[in-house]
Short mmCIF file of C-alpha atoms in Angstrom, two decimals:
data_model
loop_
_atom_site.label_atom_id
_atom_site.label_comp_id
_atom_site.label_asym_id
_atom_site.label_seq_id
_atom_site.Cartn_x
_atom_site.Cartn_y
_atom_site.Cartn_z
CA UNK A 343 189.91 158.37 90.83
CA UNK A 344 188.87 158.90 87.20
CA UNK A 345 189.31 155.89 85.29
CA UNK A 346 188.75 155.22 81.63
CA UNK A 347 188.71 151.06 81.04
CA UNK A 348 189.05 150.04 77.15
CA UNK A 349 188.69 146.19 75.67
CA UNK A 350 190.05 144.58 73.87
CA UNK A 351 193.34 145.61 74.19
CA UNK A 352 194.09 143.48 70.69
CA UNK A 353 191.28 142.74 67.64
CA UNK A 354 192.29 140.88 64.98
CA UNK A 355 188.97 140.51 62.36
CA UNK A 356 189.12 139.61 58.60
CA UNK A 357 188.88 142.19 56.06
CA UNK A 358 185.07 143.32 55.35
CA UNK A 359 183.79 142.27 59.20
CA UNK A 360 182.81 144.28 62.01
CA UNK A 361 184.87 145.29 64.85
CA UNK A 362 183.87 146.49 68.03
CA UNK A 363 186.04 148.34 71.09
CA UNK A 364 184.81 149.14 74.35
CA UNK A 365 185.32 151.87 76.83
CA UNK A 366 184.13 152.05 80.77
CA UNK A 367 184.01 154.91 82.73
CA UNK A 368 183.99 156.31 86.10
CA UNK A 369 183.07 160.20 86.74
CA UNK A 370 179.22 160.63 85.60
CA UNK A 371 180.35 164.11 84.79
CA UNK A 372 181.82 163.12 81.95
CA UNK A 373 180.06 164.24 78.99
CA UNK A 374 182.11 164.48 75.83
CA UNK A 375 183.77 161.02 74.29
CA UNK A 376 186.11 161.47 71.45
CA UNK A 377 187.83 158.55 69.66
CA UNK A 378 191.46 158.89 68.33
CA UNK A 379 193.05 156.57 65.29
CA UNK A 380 196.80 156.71 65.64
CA UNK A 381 198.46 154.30 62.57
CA UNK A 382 201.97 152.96 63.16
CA UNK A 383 204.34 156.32 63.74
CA UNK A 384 201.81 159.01 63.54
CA UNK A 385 200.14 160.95 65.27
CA UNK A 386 196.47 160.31 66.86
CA UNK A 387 194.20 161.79 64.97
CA UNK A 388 190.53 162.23 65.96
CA UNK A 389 188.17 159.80 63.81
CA UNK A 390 184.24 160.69 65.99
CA UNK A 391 183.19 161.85 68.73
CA UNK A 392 180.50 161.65 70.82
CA UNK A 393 178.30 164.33 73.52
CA UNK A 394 175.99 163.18 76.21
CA UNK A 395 173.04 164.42 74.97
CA UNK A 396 173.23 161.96 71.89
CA UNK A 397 172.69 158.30 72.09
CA UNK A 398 174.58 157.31 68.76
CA UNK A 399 176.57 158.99 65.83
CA UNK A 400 177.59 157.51 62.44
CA UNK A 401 180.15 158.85 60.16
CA UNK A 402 180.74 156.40 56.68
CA UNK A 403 181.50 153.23 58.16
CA UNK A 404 182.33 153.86 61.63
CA UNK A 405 179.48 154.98 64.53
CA UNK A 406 179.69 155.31 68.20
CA UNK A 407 177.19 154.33 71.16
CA UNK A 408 177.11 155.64 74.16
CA UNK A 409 174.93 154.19 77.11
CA UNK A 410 174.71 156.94 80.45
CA UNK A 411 173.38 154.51 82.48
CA UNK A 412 175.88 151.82 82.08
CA UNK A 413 178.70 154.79 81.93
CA UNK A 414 180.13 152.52 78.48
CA UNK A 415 180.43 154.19 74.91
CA UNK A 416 181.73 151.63 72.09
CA UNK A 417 183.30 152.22 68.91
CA UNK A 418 181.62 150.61 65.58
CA UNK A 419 183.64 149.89 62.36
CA UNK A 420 182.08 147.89 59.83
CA UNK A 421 183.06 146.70 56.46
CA UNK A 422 187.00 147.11 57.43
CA UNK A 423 189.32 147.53 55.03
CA UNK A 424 193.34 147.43 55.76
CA UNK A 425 193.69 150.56 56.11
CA UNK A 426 191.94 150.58 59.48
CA UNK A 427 194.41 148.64 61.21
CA UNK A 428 195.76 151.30 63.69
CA UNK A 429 195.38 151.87 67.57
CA UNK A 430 192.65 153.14 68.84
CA UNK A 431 192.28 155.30 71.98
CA UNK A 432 188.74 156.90 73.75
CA UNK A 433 188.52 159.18 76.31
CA UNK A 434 186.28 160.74 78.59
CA UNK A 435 186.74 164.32 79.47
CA UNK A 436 184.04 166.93 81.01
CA UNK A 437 182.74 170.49 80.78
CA UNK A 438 185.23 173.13 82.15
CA UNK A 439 188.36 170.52 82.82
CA UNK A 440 191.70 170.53 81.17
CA UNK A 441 191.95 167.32 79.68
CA UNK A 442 190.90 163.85 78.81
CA UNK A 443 191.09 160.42 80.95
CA UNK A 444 192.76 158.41 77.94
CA UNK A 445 191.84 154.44 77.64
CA UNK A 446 194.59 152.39 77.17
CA UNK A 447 194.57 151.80 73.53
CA UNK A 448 193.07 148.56 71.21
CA UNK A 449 195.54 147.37 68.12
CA UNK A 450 193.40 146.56 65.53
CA UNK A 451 194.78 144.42 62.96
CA UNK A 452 192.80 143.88 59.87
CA UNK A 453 193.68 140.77 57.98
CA UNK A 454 193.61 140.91 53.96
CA UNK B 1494 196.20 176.73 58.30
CA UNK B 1495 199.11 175.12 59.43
CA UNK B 1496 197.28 173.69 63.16
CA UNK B 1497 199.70 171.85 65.35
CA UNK B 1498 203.65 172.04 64.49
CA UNK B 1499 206.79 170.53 66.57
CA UNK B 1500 210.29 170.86 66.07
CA UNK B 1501 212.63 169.00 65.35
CA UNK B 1502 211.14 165.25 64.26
CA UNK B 1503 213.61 163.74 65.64
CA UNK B 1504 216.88 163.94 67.78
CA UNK B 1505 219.36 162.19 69.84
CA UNK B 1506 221.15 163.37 72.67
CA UNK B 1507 223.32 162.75 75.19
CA UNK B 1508 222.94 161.64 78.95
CA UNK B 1509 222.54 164.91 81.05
CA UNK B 1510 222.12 167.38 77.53
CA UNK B 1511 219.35 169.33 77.75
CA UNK B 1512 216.97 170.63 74.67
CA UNK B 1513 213.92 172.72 73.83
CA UNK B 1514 211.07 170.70 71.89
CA UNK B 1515 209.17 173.37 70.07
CA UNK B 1516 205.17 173.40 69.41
CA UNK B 1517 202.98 176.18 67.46
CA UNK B 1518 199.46 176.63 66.30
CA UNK B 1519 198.13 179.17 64.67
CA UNK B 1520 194.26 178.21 65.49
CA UNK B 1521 194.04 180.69 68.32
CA UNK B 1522 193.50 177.79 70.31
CA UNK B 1523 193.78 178.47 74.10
CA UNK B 1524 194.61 174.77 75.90
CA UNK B 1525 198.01 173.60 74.83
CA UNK B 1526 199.05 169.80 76.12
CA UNK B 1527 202.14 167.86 75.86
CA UNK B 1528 202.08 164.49 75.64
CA UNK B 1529 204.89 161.81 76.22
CA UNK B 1530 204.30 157.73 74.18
CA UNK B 1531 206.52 155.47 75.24
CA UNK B 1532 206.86 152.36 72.59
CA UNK B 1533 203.15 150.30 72.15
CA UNK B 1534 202.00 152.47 75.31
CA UNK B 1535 199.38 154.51 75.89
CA UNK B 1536 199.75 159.05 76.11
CA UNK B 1537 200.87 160.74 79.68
CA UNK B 1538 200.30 164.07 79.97
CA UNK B 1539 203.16 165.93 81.19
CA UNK B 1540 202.09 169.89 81.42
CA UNK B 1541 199.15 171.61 80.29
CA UNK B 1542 198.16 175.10 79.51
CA UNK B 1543 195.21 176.61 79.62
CA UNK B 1544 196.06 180.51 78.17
CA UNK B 1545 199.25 182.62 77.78
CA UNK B 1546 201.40 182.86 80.94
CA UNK B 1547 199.27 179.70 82.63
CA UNK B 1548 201.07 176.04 82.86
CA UNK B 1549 200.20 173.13 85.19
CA UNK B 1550 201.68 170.12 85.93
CA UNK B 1551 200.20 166.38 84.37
CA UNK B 1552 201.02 162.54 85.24
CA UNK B 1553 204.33 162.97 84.77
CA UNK B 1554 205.96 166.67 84.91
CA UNK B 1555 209.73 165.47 86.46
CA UNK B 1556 212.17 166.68 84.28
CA UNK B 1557 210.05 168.64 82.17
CA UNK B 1558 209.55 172.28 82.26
CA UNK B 1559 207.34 174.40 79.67
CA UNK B 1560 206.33 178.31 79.38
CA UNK B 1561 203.58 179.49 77.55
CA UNK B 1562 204.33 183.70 76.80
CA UNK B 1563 201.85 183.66 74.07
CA UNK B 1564 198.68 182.03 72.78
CA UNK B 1565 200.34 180.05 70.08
CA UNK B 1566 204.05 178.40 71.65
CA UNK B 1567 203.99 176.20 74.20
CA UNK B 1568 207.95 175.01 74.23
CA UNK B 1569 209.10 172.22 76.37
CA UNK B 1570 212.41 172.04 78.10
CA UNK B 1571 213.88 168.41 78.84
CA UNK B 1572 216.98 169.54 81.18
CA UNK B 1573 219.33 167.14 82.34
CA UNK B 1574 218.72 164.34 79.85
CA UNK B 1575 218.28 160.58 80.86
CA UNK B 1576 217.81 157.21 79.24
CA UNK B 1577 214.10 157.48 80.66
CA UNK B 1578 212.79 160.38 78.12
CA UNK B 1579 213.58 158.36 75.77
CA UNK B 1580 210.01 158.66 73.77
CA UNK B 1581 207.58 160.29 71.05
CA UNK B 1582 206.67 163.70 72.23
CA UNK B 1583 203.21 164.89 71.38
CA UNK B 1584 202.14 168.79 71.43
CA UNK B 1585 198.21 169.15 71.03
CA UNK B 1586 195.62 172.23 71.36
CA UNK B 1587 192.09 172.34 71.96
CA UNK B 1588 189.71 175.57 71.48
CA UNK B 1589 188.84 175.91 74.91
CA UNK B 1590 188.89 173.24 77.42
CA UNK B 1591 188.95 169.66 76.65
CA UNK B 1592 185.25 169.25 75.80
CA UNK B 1593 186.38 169.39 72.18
CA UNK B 1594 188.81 167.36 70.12
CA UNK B 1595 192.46 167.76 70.09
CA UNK B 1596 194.50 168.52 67.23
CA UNK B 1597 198.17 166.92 67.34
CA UNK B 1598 201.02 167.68 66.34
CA UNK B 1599 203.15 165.27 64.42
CA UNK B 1600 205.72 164.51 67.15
CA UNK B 1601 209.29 164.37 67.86
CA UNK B 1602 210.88 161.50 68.15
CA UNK B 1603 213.77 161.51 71.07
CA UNK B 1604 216.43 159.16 72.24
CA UNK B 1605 218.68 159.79 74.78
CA UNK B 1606 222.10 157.69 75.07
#
């Protein structure tokens, strides 16, 4: 069935690097990849997103990939601050359907 | 421009009480979801609308009942209460299918003793 795979499930990275999260999926009608930030007892709130006809999007500091081929997308934040720690959640949804496949989440932690 | 609200934040009831967890938005949006988060876990989708007087069951509908008489409520009915729904409820919309982002609301917290 439709599967969304995300990794790591954990980042921990030291304030001002990069972090990266990954996200696999399976139905190659998927076309539309949004990523959610949800900080500790709030609600998810979406930070990008992402369409199949584009290969890469940037907003300020954070940018997401997506490679067809592979069926992977990645989120990009770099110079993190501590205010990015949060969880993180993609999804892949397509034209005409009701609603997203949901990855399981990554808690990013960034250390001061 | 209020987008996605739920009522009440929070609430605790009783084994076997039942409740109505409210949810408005006044986008026009047509798809209406709610969404249970259990603690550090991922979001199940428990019922989902897609227009007034439309519902559908999700992952996990048992328990759960909703109605949808107009474009902007979607209400959800926990009957019967147990330990189980004990969770953060999520309401969200999206314009028109889910090729576009969601807008949440800001949950309601439940626990049921």
């Amino acid at each position: 069935g439709e599967n969304v795979e995300q990794h790591p499930s954990t980042l921990s990275v030291q304030e001002g690097d990069s972090a990266v999260i990954k996200c696999t999926y399976s139905d190659s009608a998927s076309n539309y990849f949004p990523w959610y930030k949800q900080e500790l007892g709030k609600r998810p709130q979406l930070i990008i997103d992402i369409r199949s006809n584009v290969g890469e999007k940037k907003d300020q500091r954070i940018a997401v990939t997506l490679n067809k081929t592979a069926k992977h997308f990645s989120l990009h934040i770099t110079e993190t601050q501590p205010e990015d720690s949060a969880v993180y959640f993609c999804a892949a949804s397509y034209s005409g359907t009701y609603k997203y496949i949901f990855g399981t989440g990554t808690r990013l932690k960034v250390l001061a | 421009n209020a987008g996605v609200t739920q009522t009440p934040k929070f609430r605790i009831l009783k084994i076997g009480q039942s409740m109505t967890l409210q949810c408005a938005q006044d986008m026009n949006h047509n798809y209406m979801y709610w969404y249970r988060q259990d603690p550090g876990m991922g979001l199940k989708l428990i019922y989902y609308s897609v227009g007034a007087g439309i519902t559908d069951k999700g992952e996990v509908p048992n328990g759960y009942n909703v109605s949808r008489s107009t474009t902007e409520d979607f209400p959800l009915r926990l009957e019967l209460a147990a330990p189980s729904q004990t969770s953060v409820y999520f309401c969200a919309s999206t314009p028109r299918d889910s090729n576009y982002g969601y807008t949440f609301g800001s949950g309601t917290r439940l626990t049921v003793v």
